[in-house]
PDB file of C-alpha atoms in Angstrom:
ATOM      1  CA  UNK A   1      -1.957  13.307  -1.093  1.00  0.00           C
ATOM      2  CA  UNK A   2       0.666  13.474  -4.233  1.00  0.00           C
ATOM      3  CA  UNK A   3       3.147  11.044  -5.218  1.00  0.00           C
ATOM      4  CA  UNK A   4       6.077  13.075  -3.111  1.00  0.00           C
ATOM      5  CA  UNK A   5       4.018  12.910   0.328  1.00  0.00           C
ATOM      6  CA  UNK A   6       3.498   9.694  -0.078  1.00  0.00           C
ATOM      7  CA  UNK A   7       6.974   9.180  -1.064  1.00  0.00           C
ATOM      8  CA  UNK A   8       8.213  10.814   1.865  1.00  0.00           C
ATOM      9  CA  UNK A   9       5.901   8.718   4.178  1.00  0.00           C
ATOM     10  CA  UNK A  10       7.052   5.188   2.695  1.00  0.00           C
ATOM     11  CA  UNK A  11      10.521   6.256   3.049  1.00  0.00           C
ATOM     12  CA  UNK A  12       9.937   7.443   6.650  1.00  0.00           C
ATOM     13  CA  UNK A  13       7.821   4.243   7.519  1.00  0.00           C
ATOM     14  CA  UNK A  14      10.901   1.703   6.274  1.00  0.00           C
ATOM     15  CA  UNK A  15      13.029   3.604   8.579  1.00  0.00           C
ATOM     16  CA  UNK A  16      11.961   1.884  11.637  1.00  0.00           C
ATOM     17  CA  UNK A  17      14.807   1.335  13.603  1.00  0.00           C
ATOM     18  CA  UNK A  18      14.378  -1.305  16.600  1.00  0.00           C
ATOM     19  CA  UNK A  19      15.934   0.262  20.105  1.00  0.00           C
ATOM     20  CA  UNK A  20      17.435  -2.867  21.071  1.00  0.00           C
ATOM     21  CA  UNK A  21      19.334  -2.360  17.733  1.00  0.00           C
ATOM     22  CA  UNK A  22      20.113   0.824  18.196  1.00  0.00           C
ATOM     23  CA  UNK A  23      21.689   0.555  21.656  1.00  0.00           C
ATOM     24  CA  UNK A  24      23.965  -2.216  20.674  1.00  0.00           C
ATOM     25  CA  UNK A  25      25.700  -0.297  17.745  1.00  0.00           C
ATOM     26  CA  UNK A  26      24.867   2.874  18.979  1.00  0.00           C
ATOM     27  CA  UNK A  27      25.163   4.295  14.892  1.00  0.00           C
ATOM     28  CA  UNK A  28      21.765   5.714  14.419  1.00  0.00           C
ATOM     29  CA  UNK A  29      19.392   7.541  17.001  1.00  0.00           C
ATOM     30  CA  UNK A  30      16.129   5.750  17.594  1.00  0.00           C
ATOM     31  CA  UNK A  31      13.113   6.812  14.655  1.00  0.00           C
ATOM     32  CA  UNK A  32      10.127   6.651  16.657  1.00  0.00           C
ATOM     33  CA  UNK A  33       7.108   6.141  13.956  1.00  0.00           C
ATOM     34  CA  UNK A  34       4.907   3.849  15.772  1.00  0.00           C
ATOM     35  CA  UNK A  35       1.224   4.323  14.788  1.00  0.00           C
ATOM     36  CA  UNK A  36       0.253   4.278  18.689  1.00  0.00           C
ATOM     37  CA  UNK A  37       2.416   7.046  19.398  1.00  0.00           C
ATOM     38  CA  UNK A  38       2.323   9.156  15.589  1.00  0.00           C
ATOM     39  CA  UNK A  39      -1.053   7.943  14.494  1.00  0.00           C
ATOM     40  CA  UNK A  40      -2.812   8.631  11.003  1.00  0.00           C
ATOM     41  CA  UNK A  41      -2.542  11.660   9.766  1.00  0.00           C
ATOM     42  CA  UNK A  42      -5.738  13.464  10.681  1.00  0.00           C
ATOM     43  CA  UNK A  43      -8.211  15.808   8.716  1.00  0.00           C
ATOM     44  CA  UNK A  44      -6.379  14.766   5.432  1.00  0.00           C
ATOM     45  CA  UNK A  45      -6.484  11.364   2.945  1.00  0.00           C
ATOM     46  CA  UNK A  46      -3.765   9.634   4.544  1.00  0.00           C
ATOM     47  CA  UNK A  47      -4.959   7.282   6.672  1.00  0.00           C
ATOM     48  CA  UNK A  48      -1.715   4.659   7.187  1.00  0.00           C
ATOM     49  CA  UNK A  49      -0.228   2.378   9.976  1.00  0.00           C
ATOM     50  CA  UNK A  50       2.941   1.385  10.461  1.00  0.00           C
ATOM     51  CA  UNK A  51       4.566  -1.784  11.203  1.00  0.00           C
ATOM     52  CA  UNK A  52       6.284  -2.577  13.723  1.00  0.00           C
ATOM     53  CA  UNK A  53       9.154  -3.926  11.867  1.00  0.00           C
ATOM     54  CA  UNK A  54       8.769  -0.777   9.248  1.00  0.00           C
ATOM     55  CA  UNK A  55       7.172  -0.099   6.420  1.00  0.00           C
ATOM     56  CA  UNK A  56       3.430   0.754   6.229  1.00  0.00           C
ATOM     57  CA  UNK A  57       0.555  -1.985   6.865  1.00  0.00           C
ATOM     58  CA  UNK A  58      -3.090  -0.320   6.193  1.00  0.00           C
ATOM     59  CA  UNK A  59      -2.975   2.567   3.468  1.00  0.00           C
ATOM     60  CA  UNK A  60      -6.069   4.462   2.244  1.00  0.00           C
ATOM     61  CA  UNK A  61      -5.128   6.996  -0.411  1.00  0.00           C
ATOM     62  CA  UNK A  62      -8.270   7.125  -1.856  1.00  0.00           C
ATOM     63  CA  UNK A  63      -9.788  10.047  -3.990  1.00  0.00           C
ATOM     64  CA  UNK A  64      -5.844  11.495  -3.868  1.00  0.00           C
ATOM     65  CA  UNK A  65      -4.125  11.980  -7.216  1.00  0.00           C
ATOM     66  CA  UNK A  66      -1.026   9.655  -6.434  1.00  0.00           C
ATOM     67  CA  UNK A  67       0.063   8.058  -9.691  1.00  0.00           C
ATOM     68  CA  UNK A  68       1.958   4.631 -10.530  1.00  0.00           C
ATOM     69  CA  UNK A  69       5.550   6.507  -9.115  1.00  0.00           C
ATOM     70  CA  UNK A  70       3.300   5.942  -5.237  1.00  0.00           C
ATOM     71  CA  UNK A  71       2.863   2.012  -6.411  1.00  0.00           C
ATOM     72  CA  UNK A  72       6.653   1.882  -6.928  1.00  0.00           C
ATOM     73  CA  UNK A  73       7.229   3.833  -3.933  1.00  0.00           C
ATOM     74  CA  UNK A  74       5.131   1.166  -2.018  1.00  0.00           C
ATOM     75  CA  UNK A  75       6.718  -1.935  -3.961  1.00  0.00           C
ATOM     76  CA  UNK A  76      10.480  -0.283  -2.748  1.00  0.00           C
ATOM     77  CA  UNK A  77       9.600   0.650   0.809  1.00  0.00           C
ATOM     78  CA  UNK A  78       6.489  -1.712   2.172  1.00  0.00           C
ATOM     79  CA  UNK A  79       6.402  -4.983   0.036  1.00  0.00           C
ATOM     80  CA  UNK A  80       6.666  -6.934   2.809  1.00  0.00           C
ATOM     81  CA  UNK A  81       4.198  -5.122   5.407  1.00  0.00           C
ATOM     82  CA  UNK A  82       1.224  -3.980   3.349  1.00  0.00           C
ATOM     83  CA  UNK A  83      -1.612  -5.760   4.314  1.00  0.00           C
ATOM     84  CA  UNK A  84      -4.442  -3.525   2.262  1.00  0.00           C
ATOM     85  CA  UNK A  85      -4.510  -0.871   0.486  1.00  0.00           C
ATOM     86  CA  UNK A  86      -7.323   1.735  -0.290  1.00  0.00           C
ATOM     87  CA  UNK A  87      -7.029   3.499  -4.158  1.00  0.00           C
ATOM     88  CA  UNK A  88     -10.453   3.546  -4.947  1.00  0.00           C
ATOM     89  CA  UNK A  89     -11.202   7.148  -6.867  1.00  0.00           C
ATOM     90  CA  UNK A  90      -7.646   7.449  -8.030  1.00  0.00           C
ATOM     91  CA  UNK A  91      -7.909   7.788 -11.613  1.00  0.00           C
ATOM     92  CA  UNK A  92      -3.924   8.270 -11.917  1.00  0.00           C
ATOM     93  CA  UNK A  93      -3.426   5.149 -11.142  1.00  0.00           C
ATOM     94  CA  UNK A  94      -3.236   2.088 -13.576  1.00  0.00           C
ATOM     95  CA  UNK A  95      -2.942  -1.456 -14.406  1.00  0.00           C
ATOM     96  CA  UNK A  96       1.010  -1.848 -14.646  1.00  0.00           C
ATOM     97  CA  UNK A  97       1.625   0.620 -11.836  1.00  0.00           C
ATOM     98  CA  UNK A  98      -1.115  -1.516  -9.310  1.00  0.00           C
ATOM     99  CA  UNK A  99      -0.262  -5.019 -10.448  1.00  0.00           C
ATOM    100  CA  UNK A 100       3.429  -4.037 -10.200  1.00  0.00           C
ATOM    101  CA  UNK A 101       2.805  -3.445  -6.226  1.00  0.00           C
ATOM    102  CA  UNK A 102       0.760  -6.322  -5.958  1.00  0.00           C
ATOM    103  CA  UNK A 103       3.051  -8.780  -7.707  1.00  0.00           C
ATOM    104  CA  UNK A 104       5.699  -7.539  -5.597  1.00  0.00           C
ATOM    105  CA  UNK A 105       4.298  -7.147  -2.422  1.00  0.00           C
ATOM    106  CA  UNK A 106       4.036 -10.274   0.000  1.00  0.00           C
ATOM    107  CA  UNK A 107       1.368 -12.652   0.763  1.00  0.00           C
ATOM    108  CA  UNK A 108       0.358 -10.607   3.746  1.00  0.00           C
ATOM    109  CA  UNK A 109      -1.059  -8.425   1.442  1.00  0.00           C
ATOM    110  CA  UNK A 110      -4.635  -9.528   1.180  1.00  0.00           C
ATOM    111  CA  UNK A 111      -6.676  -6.679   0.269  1.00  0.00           C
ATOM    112  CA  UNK A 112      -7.089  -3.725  -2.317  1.00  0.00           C
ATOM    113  CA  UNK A 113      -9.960  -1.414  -2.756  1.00  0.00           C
ATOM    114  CA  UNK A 114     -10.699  -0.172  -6.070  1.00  0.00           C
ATOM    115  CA  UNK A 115     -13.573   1.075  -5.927  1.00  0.00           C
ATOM    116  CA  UNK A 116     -14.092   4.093  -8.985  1.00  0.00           C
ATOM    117  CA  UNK A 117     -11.238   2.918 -10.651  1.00  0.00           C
ATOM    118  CA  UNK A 118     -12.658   2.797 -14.282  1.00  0.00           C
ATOM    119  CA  UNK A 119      -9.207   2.748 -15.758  1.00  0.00           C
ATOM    120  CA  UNK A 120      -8.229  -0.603 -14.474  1.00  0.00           C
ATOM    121  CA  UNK A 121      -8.953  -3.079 -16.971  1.00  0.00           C
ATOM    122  CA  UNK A 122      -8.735  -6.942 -17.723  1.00  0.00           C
ATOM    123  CA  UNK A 123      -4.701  -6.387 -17.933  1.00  0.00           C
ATOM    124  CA  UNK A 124      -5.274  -5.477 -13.984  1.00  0.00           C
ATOM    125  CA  UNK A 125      -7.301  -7.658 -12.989  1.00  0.00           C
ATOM    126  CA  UNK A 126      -6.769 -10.946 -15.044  1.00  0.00           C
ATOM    127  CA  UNK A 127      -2.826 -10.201 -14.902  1.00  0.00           C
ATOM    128  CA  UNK A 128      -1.047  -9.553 -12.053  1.00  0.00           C
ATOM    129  CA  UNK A 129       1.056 -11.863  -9.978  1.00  0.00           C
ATOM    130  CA  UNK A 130      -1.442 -12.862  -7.608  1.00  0.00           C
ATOM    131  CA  UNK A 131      -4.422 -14.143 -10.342  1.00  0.00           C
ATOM    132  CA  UNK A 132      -6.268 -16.986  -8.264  1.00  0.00           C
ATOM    133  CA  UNK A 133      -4.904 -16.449  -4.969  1.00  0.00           C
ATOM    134  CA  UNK A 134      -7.453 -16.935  -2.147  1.00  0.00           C
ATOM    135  CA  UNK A 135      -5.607 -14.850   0.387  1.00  0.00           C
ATOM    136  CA  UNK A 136      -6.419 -12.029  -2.215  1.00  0.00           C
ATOM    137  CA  UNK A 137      -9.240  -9.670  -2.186  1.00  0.00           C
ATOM    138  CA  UNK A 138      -9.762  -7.095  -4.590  1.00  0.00           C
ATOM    139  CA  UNK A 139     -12.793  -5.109  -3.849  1.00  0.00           C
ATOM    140  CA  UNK A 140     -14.719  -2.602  -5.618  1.00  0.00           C
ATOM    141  CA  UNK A 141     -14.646  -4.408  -8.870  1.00  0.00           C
ATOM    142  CA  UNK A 142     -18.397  -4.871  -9.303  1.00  0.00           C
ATOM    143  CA  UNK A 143     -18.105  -5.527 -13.600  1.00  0.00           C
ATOM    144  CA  UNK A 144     -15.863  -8.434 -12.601  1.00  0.00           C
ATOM    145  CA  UNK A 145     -16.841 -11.379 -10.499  1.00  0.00           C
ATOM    146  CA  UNK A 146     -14.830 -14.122 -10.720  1.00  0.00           C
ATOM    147  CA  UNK A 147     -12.257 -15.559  -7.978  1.00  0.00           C
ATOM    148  CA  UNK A 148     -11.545 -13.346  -5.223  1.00  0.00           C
ATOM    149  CA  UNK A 149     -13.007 -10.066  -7.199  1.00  0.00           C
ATOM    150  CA  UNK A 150     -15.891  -8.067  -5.713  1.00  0.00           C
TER     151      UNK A 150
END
């Protein structure tokens, strides 16, 4: 997965348009993305769900060489639907872009895997928007162990 795939599928997932919606105005033709109809991509790294309401909910991009441009993809397009994400093994990845997405992203968002993510540091970790939260998880972390850091 690159940064323009997954850029393609966050702008694809906030597209959800509700039927109801749709034949009221009758403006836009109805976006069917629905996980139980589209599913996860298979045989690749993407593994993501979509909301119901739009935007994507589970996301495992692990081992894929998306960079910080995917976190502000994510922060734009799924803020308020991402409930965990998977980055563990990205190495493009780092501090700003990851604690950008999670200090923008709601407090549905509980959970981010990070496991093989030796870049992150302290400025991660100890300083992003969501420092001492109990409704957040951040796995894979194994050097730090305090609060909600395993």
């Amino acid at each position: 997965v690159t940064d323009e795939v997954l850029d393609l599928v966050t702008k694809a997932s906030a597209l959800k348009i509700n039927a109801h919606d749709v034949t009221k105005t009758k403006t836009a033709p109805t976006i069917n993305n629905d996980a139980s109809t589209m599913g996860p991509f298979s045989g690749g790294r993407f593994d993501g769900s979509l909301s119901s309401m739009g935007g994507l909910v589970y996301l495992d991009i692990s081992g894929s060489c998306c960079t910080d441009t995917s976190m502000e993809s994510l922060a734009a397009t799924s803020a308020s639907s991402i409930r965990e994400l998977n980055v563990s093994f990205c190495s493009s990845i780092t501090d700003k872009g990851l604690g950008y997405l999670v200090s923008k992203a709601s407090n549905q968002f509980g959970k981010v895997h990070t496991w093989g993510c030796a870049q992150l540091t302290d400025e991660f970790f100890d300083g992003h928007g969501r420092v001492g939260d109990t409704n957040f998880e951040i796995i894979g972390a194994w050097m730090k162990r305090a609060g909600g850091v395993s």
